[in-house]
Structures are given as C-alpha cells and as structure tokens.
Short mmCIF file of C-alpha atoms (C1' of nucleotides) in Angstrom, two decimals:
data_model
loop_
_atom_site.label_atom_id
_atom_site.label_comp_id
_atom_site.label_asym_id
_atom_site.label_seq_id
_atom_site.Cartn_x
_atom_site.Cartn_y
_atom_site.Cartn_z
CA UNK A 1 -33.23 22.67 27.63
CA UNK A 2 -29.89 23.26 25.19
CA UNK A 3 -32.15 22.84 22.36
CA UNK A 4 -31.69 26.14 20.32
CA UNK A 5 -35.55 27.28 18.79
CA UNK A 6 -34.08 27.82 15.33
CA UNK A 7 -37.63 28.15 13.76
CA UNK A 8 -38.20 31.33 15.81
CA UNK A 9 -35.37 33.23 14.41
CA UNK A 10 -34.32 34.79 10.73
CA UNK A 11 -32.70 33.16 8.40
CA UNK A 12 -29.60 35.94 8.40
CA UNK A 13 -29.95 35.71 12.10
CA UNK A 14 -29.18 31.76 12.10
CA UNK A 15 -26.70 32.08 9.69
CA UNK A 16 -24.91 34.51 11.87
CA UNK A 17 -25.03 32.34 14.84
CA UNK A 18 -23.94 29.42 12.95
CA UNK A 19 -20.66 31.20 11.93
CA UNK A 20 -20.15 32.61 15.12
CA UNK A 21 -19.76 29.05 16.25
CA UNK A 22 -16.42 28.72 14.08
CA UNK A 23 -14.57 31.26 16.41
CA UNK A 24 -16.45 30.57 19.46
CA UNK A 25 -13.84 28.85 21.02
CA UNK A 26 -10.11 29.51 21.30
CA UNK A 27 -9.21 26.44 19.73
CA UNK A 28 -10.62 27.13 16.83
CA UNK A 29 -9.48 30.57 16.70
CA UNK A 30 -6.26 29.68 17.44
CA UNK A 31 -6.04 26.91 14.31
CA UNK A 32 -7.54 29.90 11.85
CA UNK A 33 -4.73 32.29 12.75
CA UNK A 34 -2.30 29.07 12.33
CA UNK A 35 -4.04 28.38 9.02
CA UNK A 36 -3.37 32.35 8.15
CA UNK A 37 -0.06 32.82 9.37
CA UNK A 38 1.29 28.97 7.46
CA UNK A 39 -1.15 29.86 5.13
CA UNK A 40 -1.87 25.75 4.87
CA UNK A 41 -1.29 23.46 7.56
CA UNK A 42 -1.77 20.05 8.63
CA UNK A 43 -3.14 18.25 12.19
CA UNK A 44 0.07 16.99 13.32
CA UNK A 45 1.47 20.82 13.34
CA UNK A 46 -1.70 21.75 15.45
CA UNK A 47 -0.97 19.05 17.88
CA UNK A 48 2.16 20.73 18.61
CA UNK A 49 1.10 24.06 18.14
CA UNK A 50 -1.24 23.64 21.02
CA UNK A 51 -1.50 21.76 23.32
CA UNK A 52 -4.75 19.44 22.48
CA UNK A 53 -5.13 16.02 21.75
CA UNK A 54 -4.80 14.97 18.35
CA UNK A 55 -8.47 13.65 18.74
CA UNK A 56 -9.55 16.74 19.88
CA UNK A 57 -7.89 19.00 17.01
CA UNK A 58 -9.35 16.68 14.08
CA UNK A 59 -12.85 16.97 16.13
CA UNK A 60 -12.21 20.74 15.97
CA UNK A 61 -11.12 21.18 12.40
CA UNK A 62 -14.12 19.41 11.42
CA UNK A 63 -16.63 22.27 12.96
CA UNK A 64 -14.40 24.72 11.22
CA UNK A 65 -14.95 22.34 7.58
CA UNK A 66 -18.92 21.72 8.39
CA UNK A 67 -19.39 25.34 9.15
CA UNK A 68 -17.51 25.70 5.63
CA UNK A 69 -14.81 28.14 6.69
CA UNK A 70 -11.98 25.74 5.73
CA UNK A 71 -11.84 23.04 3.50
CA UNK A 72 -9.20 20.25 3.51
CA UNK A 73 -7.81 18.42 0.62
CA UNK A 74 -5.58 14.93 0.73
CA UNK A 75 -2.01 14.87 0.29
CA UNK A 76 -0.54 11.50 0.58
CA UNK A 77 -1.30 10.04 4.05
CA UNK A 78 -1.78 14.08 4.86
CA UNK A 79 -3.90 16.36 5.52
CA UNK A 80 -4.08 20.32 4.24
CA UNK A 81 -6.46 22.48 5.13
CA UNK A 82 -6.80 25.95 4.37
CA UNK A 83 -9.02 28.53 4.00
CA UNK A 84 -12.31 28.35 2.15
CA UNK A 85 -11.90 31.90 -0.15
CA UNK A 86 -15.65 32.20 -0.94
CA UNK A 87 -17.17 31.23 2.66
CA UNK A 88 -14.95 33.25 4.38
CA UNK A 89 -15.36 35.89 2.13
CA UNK A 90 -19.15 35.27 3.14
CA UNK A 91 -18.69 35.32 6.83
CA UNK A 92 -16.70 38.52 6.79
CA UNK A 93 -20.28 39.81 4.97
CA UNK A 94 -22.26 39.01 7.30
CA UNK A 95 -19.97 40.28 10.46
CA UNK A 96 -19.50 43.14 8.27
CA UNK A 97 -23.35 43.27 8.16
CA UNK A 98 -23.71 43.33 11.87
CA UNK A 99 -20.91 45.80 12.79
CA UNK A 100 -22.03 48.05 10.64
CA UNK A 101 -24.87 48.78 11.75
CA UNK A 102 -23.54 50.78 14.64
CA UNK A 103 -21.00 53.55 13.99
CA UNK A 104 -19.04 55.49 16.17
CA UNK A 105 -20.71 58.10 15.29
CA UNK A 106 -24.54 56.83 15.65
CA UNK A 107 -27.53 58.65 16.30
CA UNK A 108 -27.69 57.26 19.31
CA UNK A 109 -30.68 58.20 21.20
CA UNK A 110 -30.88 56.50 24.41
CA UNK A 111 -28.28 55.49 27.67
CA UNK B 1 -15.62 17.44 29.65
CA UNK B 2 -16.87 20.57 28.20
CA UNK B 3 -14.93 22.64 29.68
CA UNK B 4 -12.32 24.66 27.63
CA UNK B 5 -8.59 24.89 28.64
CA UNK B 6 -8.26 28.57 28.29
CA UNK B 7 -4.55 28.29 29.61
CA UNK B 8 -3.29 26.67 26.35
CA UNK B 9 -4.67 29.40 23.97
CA UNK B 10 -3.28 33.31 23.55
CA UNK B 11 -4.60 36.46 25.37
CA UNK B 12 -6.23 37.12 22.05
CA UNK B 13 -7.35 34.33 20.71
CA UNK B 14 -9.61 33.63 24.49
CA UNK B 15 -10.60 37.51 23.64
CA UNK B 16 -12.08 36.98 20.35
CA UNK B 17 -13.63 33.47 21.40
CA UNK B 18 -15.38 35.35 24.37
CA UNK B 19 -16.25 38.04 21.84
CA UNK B 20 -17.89 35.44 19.45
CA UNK B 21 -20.05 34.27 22.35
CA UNK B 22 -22.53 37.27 22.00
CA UNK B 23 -22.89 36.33 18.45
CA UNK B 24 -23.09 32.52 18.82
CA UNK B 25 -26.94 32.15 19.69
CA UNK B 26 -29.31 33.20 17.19
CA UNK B 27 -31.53 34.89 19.67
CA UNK B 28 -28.56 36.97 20.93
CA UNK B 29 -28.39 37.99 17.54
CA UNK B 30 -31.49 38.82 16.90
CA UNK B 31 -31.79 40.75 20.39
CA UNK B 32 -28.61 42.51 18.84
CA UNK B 33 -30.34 43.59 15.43
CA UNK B 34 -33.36 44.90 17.90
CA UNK B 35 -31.46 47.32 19.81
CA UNK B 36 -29.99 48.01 16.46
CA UNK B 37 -33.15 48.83 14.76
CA UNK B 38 -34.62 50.89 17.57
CA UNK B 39 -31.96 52.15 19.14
CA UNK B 40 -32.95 51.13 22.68
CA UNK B 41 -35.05 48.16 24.04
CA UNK B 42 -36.44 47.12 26.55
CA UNK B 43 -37.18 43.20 27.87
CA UNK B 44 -40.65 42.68 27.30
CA UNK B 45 -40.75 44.39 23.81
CA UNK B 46 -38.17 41.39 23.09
CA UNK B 47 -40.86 39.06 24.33
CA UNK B 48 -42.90 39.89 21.93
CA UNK B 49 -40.47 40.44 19.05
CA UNK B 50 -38.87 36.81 19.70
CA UNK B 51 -40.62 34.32 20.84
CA UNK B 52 -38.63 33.08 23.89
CA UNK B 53 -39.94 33.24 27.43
CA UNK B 54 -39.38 36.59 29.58
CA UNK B 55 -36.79 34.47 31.65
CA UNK B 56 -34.53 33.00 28.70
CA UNK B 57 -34.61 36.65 27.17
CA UNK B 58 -33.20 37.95 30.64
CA UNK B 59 -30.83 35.44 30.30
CA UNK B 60 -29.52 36.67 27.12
CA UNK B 61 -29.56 40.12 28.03
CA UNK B 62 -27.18 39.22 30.84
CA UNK B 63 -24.76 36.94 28.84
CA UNK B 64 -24.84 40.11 26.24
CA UNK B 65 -23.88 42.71 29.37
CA UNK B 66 -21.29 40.18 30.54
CA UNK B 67 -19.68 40.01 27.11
CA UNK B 68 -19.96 43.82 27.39
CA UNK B 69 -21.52 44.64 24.16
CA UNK B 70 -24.33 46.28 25.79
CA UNK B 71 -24.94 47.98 28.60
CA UNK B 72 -28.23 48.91 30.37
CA UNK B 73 -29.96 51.52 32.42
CA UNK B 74 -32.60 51.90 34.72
CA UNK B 75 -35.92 53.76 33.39
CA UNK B 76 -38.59 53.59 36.44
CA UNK B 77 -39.23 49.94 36.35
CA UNK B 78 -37.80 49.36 33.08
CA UNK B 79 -34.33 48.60 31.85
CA UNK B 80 -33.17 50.50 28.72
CA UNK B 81 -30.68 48.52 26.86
CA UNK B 82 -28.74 49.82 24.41
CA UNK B 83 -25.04 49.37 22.40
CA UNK B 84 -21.54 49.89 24.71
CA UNK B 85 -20.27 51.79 21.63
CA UNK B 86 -16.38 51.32 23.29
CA UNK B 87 -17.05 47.27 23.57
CA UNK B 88 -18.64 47.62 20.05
CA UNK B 89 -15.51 49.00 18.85
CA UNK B 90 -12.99 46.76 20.53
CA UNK B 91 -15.38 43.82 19.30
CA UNK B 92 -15.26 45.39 15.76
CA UNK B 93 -11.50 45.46 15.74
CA UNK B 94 -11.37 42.08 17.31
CA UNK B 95 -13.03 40.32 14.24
CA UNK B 96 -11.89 43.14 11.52
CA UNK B 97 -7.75 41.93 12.68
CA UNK B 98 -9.01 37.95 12.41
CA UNK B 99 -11.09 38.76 8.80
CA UNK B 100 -8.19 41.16 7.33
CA UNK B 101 -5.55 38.13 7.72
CA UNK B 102 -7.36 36.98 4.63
CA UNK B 103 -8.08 38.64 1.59
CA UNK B 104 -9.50 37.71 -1.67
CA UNK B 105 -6.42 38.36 -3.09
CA UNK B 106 -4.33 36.40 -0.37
CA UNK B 107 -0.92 34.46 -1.77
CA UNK B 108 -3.01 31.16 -1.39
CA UNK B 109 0.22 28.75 -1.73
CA UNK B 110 -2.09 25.56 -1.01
CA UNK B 111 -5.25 23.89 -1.72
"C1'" DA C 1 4.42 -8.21 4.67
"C1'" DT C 2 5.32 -5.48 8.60
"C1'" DT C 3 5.75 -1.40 10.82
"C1'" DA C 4 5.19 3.42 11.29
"C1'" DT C 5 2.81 7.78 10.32
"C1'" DA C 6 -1.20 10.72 9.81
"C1'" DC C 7 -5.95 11.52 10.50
"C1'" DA C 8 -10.77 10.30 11.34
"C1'" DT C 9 -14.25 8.28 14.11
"C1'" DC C 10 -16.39 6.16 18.21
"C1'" DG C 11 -17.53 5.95 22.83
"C1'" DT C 12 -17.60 8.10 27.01
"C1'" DA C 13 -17.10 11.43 30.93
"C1'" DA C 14 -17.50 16.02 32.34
"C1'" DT C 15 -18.86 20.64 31.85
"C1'" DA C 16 -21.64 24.27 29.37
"C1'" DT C 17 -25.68 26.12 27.36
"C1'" DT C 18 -30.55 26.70 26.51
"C1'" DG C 19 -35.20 27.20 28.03
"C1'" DC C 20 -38.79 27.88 31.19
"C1'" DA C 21 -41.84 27.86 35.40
"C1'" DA C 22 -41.77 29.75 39.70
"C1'" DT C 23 -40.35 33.15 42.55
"C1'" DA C 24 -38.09 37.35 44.13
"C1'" DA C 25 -37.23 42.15 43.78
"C1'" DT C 26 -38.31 46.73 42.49
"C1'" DG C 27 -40.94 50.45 40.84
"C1'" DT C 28 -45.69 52.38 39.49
"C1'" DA C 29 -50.64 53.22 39.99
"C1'" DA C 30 -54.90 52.90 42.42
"C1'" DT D 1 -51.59 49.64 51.45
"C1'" DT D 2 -52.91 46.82 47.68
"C1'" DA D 3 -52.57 45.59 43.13
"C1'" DC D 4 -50.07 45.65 39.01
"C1'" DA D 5 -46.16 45.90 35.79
"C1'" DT D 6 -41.40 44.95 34.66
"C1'" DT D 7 -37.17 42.65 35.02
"C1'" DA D 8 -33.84 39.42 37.62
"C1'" DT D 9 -32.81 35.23 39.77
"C1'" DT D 10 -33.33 30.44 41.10
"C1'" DG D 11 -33.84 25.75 40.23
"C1'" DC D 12 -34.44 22.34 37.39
"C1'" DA D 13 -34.57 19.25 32.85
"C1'" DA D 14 -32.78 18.53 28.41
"C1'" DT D 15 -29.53 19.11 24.87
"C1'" DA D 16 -24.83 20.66 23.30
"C1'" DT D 17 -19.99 21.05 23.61
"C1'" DT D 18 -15.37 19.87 24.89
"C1'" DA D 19 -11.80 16.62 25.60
"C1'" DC D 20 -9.46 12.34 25.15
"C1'" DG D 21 -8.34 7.26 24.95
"C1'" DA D 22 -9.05 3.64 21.95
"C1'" DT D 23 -9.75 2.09 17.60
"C1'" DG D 24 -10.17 2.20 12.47
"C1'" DT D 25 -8.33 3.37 7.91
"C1'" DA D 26 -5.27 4.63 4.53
"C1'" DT D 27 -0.76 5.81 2.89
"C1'" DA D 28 4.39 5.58 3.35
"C1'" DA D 29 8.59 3.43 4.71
"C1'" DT D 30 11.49 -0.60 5.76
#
DNA sequence: ATTATACATCGTAATATTGCAATAATGTAA
DNA sequence: TTACATTATTGCAATATTACGATGTATAAT
C-alpha cells in the first residue's frame, strides 16, 4: 500500500527509521557534508553545488529541518542552516546503538 | 518524478544513501535488531515477532540482502539469515565518516 | 516605488515504496 | 505419491517520494 504500519513497531525502532530518512537520499547527504565542510551554508550555494532545482533543494532542506538534524536561522533576505548540535548528537546515538550491536568480533553462531 | 538523479551526487554520497535504505523502514529495523538479538532468524519467526504478512517480510529480507547487510543460507526448507559482518563494517564506517564530521565540540562559526 | 535577490510553498507529473493475497517453488514427512 | 511446511515471487492497490515550474513573500538595492 506505501502506508508504513508504524503502530506495529518500537518506539526506538521508529525513531531509527525516521532518521534514516535524513540520509536516505544523496541529496540530502550531499547538503550535510556541504553543511560540514562550509560549516553554514545557504540554498543558493546548494543550487550550484548540485545540480537541483532551487525548488527541489528548499523541499529537501526542509526533511533535513523536520527530521530536526539541521535548523535554519534568518539572515537578511538569507537563509543559514547548519547543524542541529543536540539532534545530531542524538542520531549518532541511536546509529551508534544499532552498530554496536554487532562487533567484528561477535559470537556469531550461525551462516 | 520520484526518481533520484544519482548522476549529480558523489560515489559516496549514492553509497551512504543506499546504505541508509536498510535502515529507513522501521520494520527493516526491527528485522535488523531480531537477527541481532538471536543471532540468526528465520522468516516465519519474523511473522510472528512483527506483525507484517509472510510476503512483505520476504520483501524486506530481500531489500536487506540487496543492500548487503545480511546474507542468508539455506537450512532444509528454511533460510537462516544472519549479519554480512564485511557489509556491516563498510556500513559502520560509512555512517561513523558522515557522524565524525561533527563533533560536540565542532568550531560552530554560525547559527 | 520599482526591481532584483533569496527562499518557501503549491500544484502536478512521474517514479518508488509498502503491503498483501495468491501463487509458485522447494524441501520435509507421512 | 500425497500432504504439509517454509520461503520467494507475482500482481495489484494505495501511499510516499522526488523533481520542477510557477507563484508567493520578504528583504535588499537602485
């Protein structure tokens, strides 16, 4: 259907999915590592940066800002975003979370 | 148009959003934290665990295989499922190079 | 005031994803 | 062989996502 049953899964497990989301598509990844390396940044650098629409970016940056990983404050007639510190210290948790839970050097008991 | 125009976006960045993918669907998740948990897995335990018909779990499984973060092997006329600790790995390093670009004590020269 | 710049939002078209019933395929048990 | 158990695949139907032109809004420049 692309409905997603949300009810029948954890909370962690939703929350996990939902951050997922925010590097889910190269776009996106691609404006977080522009958003590193400027360390700040603003749309009409992205529309050259890649090769999008300027529609399309804004539509994009807005996932990244609902999903909480950025935030963007107003400068003028510009934009800045940049990183949110305490989300994506959160998201790196709960990755951190996941990957964790498998070592290199697991018990491993099966194929 | 849904569709995404890989050709604009690095090797990487495609990499990590393909990566993301396994972790963007709370079931795939939680079929994730399974195998974790148990250290092998097979389909219809999932059934029951989640409650998602046989067919969408198979689904699932497959996008999860594709990705390459698991990898499965044939038990009589069951499928053992388990972690590609390699993938794992790559996948780790993947989201550990994206999460290390920022720090909690990052320059931060913006907003 | 007019024009230009920078983003956001809306509407729409196209593709992708999710979910499941039905069915196929394969192995096991009787 | 027949019947059963387990998983994969197919074929939809419904929702989600991606992309962009057009338009709206607010600030800046002339």
């Amino acid at each position: 259907m692309g409905i997603t049953k949300t009810e029948l899964f954890s909370e962690v497990d939703n929350q996990i999915a939902l951050a997922a989301k925010a590097f889910a598509h190269p776009a996106r990844v691609a404006i977080l590592h522009y958003i590193l390396k400027t360390n700040a940044c603003i749309n009409s650098d992205l529309v050259q940066e890649l090769g999008l629409a300027q529609a399309t970016i804004s539509q994009h940056l807005r996932e990244l800002k609902d999903i909480g990983i950025i935030q963007g404050t107003i400068e003028g007639s510009r934009m800045n975003y940049c990183i949110n510190p305490a989300r994506w210290e959160e998201v790196r948790a709960l990755f951190l979370g996941v990957f964790d839970q498998y070592l290199p050097g697991s018990p491993g008991g099966c194929c």
